[in-house]
Tab-separated table of C-alpha atoms in Angstrom:
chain	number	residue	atom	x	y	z
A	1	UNK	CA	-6.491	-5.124	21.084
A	2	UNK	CA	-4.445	-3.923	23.928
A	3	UNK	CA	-1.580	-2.064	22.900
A	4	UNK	CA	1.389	-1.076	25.500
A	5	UNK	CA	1.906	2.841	25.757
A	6	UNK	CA	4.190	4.530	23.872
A	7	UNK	CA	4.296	8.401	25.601
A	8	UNK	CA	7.205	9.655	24.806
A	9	UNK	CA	6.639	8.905	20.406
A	10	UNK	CA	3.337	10.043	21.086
A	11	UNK	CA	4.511	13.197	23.052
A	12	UNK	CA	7.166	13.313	19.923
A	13	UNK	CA	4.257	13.737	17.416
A	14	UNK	CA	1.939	15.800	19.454
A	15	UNK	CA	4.591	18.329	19.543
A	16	UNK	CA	4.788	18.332	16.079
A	17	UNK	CA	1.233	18.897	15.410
A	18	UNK	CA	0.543	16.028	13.509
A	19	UNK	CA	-2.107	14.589	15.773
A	20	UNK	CA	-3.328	17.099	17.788
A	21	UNK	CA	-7.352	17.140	18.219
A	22	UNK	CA	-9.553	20.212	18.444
A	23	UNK	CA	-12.317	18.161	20.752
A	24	UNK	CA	-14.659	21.044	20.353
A	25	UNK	CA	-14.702	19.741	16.990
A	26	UNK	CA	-15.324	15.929	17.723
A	27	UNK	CA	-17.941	13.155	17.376
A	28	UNK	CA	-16.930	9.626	18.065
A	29	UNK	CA	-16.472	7.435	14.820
A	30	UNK	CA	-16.407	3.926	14.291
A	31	UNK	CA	-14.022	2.612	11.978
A	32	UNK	CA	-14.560	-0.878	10.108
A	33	UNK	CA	-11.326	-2.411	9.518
A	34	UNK	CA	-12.146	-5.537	6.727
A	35	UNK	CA	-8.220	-7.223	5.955
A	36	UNK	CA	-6.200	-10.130	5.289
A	37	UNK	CA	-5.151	-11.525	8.437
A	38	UNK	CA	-5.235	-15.650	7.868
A	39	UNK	CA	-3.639	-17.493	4.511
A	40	UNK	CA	-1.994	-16.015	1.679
A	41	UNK	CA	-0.816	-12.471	1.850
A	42	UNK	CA	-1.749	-12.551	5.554
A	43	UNK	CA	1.531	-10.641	6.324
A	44	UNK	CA	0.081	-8.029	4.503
A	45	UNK	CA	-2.981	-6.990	6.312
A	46	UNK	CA	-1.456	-7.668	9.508
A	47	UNK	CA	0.645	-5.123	9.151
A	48	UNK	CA	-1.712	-2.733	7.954
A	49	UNK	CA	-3.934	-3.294	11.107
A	50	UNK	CA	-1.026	-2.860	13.673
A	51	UNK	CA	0.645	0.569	11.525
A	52	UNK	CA	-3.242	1.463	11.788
A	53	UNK	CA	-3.972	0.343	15.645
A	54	UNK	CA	-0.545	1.753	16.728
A	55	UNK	CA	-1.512	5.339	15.274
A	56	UNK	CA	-4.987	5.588	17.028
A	57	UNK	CA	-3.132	4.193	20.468
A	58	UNK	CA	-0.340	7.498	19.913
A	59	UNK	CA	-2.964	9.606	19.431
A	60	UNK	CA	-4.757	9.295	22.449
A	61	UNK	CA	-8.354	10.060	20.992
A	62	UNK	CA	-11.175	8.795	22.822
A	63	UNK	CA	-13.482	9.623	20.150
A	64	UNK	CA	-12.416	6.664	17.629
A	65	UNK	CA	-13.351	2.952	17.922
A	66	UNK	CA	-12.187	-0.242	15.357
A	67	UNK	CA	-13.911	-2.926	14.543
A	68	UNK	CA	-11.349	-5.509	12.919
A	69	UNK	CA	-12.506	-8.475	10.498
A	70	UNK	CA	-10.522	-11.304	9.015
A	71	UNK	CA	-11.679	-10.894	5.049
A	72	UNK	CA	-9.647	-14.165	4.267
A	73	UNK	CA	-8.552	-12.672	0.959
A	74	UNK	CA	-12.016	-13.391	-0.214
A	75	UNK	CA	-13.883	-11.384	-2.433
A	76	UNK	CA	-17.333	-12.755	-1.285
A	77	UNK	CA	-16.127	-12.761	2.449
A	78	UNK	CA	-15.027	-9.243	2.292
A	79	UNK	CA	-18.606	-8.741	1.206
A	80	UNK	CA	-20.307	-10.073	3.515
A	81	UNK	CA	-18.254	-8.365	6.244
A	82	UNK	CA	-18.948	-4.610	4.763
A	83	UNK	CA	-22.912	-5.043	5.404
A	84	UNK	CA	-22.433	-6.580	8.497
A	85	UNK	CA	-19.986	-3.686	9.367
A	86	UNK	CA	-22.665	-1.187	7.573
A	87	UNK	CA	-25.886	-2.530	8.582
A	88	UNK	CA	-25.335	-3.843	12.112
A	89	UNK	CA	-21.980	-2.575	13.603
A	90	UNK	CA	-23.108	0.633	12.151
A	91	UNK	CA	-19.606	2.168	11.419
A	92	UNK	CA	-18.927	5.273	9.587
A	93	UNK	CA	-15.545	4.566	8.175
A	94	UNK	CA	-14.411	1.520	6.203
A	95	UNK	CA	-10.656	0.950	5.352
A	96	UNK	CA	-8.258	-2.203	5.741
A	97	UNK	CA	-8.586	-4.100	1.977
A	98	UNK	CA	-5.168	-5.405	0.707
A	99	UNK	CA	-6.278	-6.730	-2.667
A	100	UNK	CA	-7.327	-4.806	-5.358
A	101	UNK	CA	-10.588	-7.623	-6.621
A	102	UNK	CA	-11.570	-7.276	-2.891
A	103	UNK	CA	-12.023	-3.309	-3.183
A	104	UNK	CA	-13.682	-3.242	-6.265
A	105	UNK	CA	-15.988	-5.671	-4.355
A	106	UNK	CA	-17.123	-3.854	-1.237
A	107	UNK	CA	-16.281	0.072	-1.963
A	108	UNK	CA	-18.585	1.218	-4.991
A	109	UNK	CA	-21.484	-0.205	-2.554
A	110	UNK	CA	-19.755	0.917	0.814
A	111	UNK	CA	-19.583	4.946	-0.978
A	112	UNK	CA	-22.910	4.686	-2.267
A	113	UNK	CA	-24.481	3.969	1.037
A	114	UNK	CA	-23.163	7.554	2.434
A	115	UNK	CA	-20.072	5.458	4.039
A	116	UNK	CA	-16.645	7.457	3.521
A	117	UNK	CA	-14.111	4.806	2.775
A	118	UNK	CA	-9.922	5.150	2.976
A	119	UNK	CA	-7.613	2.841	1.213
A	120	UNK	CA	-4.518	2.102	3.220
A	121	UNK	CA	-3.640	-0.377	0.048
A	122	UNK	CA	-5.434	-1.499	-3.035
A	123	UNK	CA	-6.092	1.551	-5.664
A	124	UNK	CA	-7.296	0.292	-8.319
A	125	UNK	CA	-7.496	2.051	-12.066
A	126	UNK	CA	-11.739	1.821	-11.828
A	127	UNK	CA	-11.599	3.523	-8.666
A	128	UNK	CA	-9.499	6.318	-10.275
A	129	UNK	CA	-11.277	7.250	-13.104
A	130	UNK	CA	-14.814	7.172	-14.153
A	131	UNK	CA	-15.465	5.095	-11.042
A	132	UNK	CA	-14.435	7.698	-8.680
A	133	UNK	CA	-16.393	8.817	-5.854
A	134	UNK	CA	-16.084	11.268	-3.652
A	135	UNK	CA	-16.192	9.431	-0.101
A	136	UNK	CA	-13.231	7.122	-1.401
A	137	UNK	CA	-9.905	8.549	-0.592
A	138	UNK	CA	-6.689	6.136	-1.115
A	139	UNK	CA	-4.121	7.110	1.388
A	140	UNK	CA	-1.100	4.308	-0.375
A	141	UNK	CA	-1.415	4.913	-4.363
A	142	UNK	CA	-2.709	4.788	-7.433
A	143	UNK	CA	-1.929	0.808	-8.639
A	144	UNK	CA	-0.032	2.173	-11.378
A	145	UNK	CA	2.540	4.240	-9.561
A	146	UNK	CA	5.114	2.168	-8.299
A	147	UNK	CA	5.121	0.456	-11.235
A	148	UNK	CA	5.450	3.335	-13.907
A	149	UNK	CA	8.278	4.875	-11.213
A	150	UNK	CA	10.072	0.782	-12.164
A	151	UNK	CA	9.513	1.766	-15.907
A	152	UNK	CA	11.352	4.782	-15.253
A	153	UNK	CA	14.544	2.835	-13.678
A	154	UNK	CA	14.275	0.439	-16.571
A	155	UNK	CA	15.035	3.592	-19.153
A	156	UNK	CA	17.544	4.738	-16.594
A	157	UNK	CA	19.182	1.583	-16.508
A	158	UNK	CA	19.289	0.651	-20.238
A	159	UNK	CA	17.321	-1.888	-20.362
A	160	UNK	CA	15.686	-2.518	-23.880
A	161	UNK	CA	13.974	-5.904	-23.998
A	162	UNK	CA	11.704	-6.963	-20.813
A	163	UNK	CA	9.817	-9.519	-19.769
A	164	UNK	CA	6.962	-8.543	-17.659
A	165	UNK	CA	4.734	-10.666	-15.795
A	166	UNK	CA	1.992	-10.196	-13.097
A	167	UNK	CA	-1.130	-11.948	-11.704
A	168	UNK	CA	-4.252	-11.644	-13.552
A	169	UNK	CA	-6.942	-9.265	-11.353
A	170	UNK	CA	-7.048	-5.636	-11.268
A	171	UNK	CA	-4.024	-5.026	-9.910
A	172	UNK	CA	-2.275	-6.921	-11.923
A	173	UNK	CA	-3.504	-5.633	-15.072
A	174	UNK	CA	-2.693	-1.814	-13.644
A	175	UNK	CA	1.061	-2.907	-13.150
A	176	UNK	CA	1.779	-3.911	-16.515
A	177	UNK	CA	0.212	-0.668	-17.813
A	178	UNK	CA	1.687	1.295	-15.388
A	179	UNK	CA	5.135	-0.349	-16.255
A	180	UNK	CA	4.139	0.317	-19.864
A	181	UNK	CA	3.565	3.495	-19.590
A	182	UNK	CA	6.498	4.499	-18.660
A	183	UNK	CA	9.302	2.320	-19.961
A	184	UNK	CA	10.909	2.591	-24.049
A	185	UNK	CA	12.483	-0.503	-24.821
A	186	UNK	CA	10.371	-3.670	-26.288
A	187	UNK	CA	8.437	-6.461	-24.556
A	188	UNK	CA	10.186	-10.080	-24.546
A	189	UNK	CA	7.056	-11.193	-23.160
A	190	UNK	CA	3.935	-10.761	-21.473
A	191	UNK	CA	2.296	-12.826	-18.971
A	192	UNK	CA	-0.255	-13.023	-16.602
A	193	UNK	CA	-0.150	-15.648	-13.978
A	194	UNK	CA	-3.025	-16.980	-11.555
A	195	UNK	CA	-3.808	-15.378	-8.557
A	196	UNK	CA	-1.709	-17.219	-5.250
A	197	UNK	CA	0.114	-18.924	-8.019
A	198	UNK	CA	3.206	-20.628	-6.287
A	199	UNK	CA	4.647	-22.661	-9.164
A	200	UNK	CA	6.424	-20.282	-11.483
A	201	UNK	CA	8.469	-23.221	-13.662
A	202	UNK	CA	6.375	-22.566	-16.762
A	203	UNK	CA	6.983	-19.022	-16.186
A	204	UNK	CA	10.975	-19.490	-15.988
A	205	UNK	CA	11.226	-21.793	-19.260
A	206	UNK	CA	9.451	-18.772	-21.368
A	207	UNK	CA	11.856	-16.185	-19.658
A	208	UNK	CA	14.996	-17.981	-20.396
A	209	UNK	CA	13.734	-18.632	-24.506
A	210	UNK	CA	13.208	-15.273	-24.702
A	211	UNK	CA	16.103	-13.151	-25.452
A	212	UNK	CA	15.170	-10.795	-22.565
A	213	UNK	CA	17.692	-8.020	-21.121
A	214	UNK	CA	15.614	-7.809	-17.670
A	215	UNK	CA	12.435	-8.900	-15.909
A	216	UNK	CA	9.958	-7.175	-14.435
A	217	UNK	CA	7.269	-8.594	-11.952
A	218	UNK	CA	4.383	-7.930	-9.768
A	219	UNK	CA	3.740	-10.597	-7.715
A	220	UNK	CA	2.938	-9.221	-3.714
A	221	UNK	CA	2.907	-11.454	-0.614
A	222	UNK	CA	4.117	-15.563	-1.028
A	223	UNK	CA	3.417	-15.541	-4.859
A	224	UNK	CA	6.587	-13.561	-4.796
A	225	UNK	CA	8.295	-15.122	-2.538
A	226	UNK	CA	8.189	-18.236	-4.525
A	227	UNK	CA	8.819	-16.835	-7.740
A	228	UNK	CA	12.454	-15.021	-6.458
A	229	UNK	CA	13.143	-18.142	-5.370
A	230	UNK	CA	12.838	-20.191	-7.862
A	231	UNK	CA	14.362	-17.542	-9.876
A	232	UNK	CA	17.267	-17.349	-7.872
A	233	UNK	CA	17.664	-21.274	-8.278
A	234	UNK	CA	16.760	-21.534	-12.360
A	235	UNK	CA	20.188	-19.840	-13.075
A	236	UNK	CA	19.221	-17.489	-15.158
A	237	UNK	CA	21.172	-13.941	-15.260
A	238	UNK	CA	19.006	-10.867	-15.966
A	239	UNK	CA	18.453	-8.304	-13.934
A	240	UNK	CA	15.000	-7.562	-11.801
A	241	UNK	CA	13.187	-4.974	-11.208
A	242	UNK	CA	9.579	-4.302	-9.489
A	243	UNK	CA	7.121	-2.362	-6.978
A	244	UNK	CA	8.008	-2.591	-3.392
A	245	UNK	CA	5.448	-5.553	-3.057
A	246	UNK	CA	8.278	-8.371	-3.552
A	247	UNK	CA	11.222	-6.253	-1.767
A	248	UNK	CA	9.275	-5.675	1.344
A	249	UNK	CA	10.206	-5.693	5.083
A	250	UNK	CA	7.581	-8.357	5.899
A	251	UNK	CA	8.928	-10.168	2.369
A	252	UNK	CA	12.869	-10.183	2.635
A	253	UNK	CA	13.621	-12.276	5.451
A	254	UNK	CA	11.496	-15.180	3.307
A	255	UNK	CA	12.908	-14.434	0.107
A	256	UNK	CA	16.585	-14.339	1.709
A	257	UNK	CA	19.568	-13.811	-0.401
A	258	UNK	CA	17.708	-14.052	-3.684
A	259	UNK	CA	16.504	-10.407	-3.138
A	260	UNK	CA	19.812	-8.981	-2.334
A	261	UNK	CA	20.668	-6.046	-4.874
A	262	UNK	CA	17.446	-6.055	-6.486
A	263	UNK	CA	15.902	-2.114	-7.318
A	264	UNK	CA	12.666	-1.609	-6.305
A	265	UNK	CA	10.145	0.863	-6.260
A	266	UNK	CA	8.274	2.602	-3.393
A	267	UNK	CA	6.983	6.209	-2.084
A	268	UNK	CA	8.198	4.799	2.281
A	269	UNK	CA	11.096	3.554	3.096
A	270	UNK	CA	12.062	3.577	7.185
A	271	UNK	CA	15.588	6.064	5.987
A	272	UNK	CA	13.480	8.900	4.613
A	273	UNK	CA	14.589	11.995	7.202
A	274	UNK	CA	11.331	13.596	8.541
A	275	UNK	CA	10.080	13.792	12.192
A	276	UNK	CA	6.845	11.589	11.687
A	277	UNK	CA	8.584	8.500	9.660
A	278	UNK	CA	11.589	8.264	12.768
A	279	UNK	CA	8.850	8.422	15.083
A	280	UNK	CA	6.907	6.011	13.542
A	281	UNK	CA	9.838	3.227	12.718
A	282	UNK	CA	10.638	4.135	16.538
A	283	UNK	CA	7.469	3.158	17.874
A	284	UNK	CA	6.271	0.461	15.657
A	285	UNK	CA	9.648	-1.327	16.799
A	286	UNK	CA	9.098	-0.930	20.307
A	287	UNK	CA	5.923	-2.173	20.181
A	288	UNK	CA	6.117	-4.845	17.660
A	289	UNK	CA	9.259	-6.617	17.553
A	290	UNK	CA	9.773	-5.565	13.932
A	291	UNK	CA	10.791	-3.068	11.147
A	292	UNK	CA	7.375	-1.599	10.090
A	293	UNK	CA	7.085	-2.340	6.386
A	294	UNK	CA	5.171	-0.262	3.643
A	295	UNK	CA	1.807	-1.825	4.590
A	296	UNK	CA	2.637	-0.682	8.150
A	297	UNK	CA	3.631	2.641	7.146
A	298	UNK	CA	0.134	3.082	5.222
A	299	UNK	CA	-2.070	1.721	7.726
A	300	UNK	CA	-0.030	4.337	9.912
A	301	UNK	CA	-1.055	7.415	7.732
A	302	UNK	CA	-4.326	6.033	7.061
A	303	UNK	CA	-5.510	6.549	10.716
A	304	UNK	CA	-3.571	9.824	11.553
A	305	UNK	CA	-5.544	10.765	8.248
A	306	UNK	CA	-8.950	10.065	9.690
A	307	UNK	CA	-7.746	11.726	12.947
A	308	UNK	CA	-6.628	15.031	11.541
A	309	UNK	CA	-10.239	15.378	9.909
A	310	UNK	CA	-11.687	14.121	12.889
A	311	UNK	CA	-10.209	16.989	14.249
A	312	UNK	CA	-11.509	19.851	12.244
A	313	UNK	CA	-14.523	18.260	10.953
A	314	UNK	CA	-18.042	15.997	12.392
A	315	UNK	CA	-18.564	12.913	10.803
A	316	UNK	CA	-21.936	13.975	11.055
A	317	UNK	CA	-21.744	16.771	8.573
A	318	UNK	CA	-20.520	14.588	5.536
A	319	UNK	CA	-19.547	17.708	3.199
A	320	UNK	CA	-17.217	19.285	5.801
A	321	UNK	CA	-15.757	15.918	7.096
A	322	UNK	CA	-15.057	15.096	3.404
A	323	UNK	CA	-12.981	18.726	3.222
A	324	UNK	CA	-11.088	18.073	6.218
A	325	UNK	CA	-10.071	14.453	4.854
A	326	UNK	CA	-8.922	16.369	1.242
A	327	UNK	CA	-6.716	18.776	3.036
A	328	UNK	CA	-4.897	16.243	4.587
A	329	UNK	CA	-3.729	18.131	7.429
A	330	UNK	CA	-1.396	15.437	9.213
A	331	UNK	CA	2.433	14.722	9.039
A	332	UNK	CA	2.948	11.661	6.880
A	333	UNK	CA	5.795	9.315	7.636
A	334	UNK	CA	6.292	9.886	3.493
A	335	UNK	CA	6.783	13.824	4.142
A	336	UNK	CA	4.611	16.189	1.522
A	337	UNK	CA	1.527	14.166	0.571
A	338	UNK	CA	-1.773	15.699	-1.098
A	339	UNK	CA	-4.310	14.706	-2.714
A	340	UNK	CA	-5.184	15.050	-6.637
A	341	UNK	CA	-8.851	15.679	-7.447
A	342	UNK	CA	-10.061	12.443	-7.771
A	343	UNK	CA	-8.558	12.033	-4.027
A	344	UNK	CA	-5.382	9.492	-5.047
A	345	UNK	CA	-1.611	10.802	-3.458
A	346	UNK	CA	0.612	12.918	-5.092
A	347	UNK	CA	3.970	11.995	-3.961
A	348	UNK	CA	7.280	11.146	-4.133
A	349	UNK	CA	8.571	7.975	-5.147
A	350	UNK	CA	11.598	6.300	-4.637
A	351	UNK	CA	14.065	3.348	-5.871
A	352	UNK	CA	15.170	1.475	-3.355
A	353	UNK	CA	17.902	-1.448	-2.903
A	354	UNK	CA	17.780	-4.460	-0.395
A	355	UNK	CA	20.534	-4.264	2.034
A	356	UNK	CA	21.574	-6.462	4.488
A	357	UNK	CA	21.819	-4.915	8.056
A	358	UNK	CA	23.687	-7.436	10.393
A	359	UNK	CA	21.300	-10.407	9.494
A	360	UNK	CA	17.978	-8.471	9.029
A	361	UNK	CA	17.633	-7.915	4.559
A	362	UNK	CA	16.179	-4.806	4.396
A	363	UNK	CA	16.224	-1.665	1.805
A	364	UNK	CA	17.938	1.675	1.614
A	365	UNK	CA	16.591	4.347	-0.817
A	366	UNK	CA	18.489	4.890	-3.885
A	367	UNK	CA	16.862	8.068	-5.358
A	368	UNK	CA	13.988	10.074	-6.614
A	369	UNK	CA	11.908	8.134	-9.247
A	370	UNK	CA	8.736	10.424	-9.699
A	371	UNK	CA	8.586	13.853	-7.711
A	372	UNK	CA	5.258	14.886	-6.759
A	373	UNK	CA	3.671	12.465	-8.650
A	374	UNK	CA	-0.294	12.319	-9.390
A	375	UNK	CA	-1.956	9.395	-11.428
A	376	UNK	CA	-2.686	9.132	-14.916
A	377	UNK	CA	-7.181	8.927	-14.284
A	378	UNK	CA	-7.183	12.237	-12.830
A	379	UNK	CA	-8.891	13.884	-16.071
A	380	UNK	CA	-11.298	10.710	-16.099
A	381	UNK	CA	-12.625	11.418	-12.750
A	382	UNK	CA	-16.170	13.561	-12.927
A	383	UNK	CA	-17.175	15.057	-9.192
């Protein structure tokens, strides 16, 4: 993919230190990138690839290539794709998977073939915990967070008696313990829905019959587009709250009015004040079109990741390339990011209310959630 050059942002961030390469240090890597980029939650992975694309174009490194597949949201695809990437393309970095079922399908087998593998999305609880490993590094989250930091805002904001609904793979299942986790009041209800559900009219009728004060939801990509929608039209008054999944750049223009006020959850927003995120929004707008959305701002700090350890570190010595990718030594658009032990963020992260800015809906950050926050599988994590 032929990007246009962007030498002043990239000047910007060079300055800054946040992707400057020691060559001396450097071995070319090939990068597998396996995402959603045709159906449902296509939106999602696009924007991944292009945050991801548009940080290896600023850097400037001739030392990196990507190979970029279409897993179709398909567990079996997705697959299919890793040993192709792993056995023929020969790649020694895998990253790109949006959905959470899709991970737990290619990365326990990608990591225990010697490949190093870096979530820009999907972090799911298995990974976390006993299932840890230590070439996996997720560079977006722990599934729980953004979903205990919405438990929090539910306490905050009195709520006592929500409904909470999500769709029924791993993910799903982390965001209604997450939520749980954190939140006081009692459950009106508990559902989970099908995967790229669209019809949420069941849904609605057991929501209105049951004496809820609020609803909470994870539903990313179109499933949550239709559900605010039909929300919005079923008349019914409680307040929402969720992850950033439903509120997002890529999201709100879909979703329209029927997002506007809603609190949301999410450790990037384009107003947080560091160097790296206004260079970033900057650049991804110039070359784009578009706001960059969380996805974007992941795939972003996924590559300038790999290229800080590419610059301290050969891929070809495994133990000191895996060091370089734990100190994560690169300016993140979210501003302090580490990594806990079992190699998941510990951040900050925010609530966040959509806005309207002239006629683009977008979101405006709120306040602190969770400071520095880790994950709750650290102790369960054995390497």
């Amino acid at each position: 993919m032929k990007l246009k050059t962007l030498a002043a942002a990239a000047a910007a961030l060079t300055a800054m230190g946040s992707l400057a390469l020691a060559d001396g240090h450097q071995s070319n890597v090939k990068v597998g990138m396996i995402t959603t980029l045709s159906g449902g939650g296509a939106g999602l992975g696009i924007d991944v690839r292009d945050g991801f694309l548009l940080a290896v174009k600023m850097s400037g490194s001739d030392h990196i290539e990507v190979v970029v597949e279409d897993d179709q949201r398909k567990p079996d695809i997705a697959v299919q794709l890793a040993d192709k990437m792993i056995q023929s393309e020969k790649v020694d970095v895998l990253t790109g998977i949006i959905w959470s079922n899709l991970a737990m399908a290619v990365v326990p087998a990608a990591t225990g073939q010697g490949k190093f593998y870096l979530s820009p999305n999907a972090g799911p609880s298995a990974l976390a915990g006993a299932g840890c490993h230590p070439n996996y590094f997720n560079v977006a989250w722990q599934n729980d967070n953004l979903h205990e930091a919405a438990g929090g805002y539910a306490n905050a904001a009195g709520f006592e008696n929500s409904f909470i609904l999500a769709p029924n793979y791993p993910a799903g299942a982390d965001a209604l313990t997450g939520y749980k986790r954190i939140y006081e009041g009692e459950l009106a209800g508990e559902i989970f829905t099908e995967l790229g559900q669209k019809d949420y009219a069941a849904e609605l009728a057991q929501i209105r019959a049951s004496g809820a004060d609020s609803v909470f939801f994870f539903l990313p990509g179109g499933m949550g587009i239709s559900f605010l929608k039909q929300y919005a039209d079923s008349g019914i008054d409680l307040p929402v709250v969720g992850p950033a999944f439903s509120f997002d750049q890529g999201i709100l223009q879909a979703v329209g009015d029927a997002a506007m006020g809603v609190k949301n959850t999410s450790q990037w927003n384009k107003d947080i004040d560091n160097e790296a995120n206004k260079a970033f929004v900057e650049a991804f707008q110039t070359e784009y079109g578009r706001l960059p959305s969380l996805y974007a701002s992941q795939g972003y700090d996924t590559a300038n990741l790999l290229l800080s350890a590419m610059g301290s570190a050969d891929i070809n010595d495994p133990d000191a390339f895996r060091a370089a990718l734990k100190a994560a030594d690169f300016a993140s658009v979210r501003g302090d990011f580490a990594f806990a032990d079992n190699h998941h963020p510990i951040q900050d992260i925010y609530v966040r209310e959509v806005i309207k800015e002239g006629d683009v809906f977008t979101n405006k950050i709120l306040n602190v959630a969770l400071e520095d926050h880790s994950n709750a599988y650290v102790g369960d994590c054995k390497m």
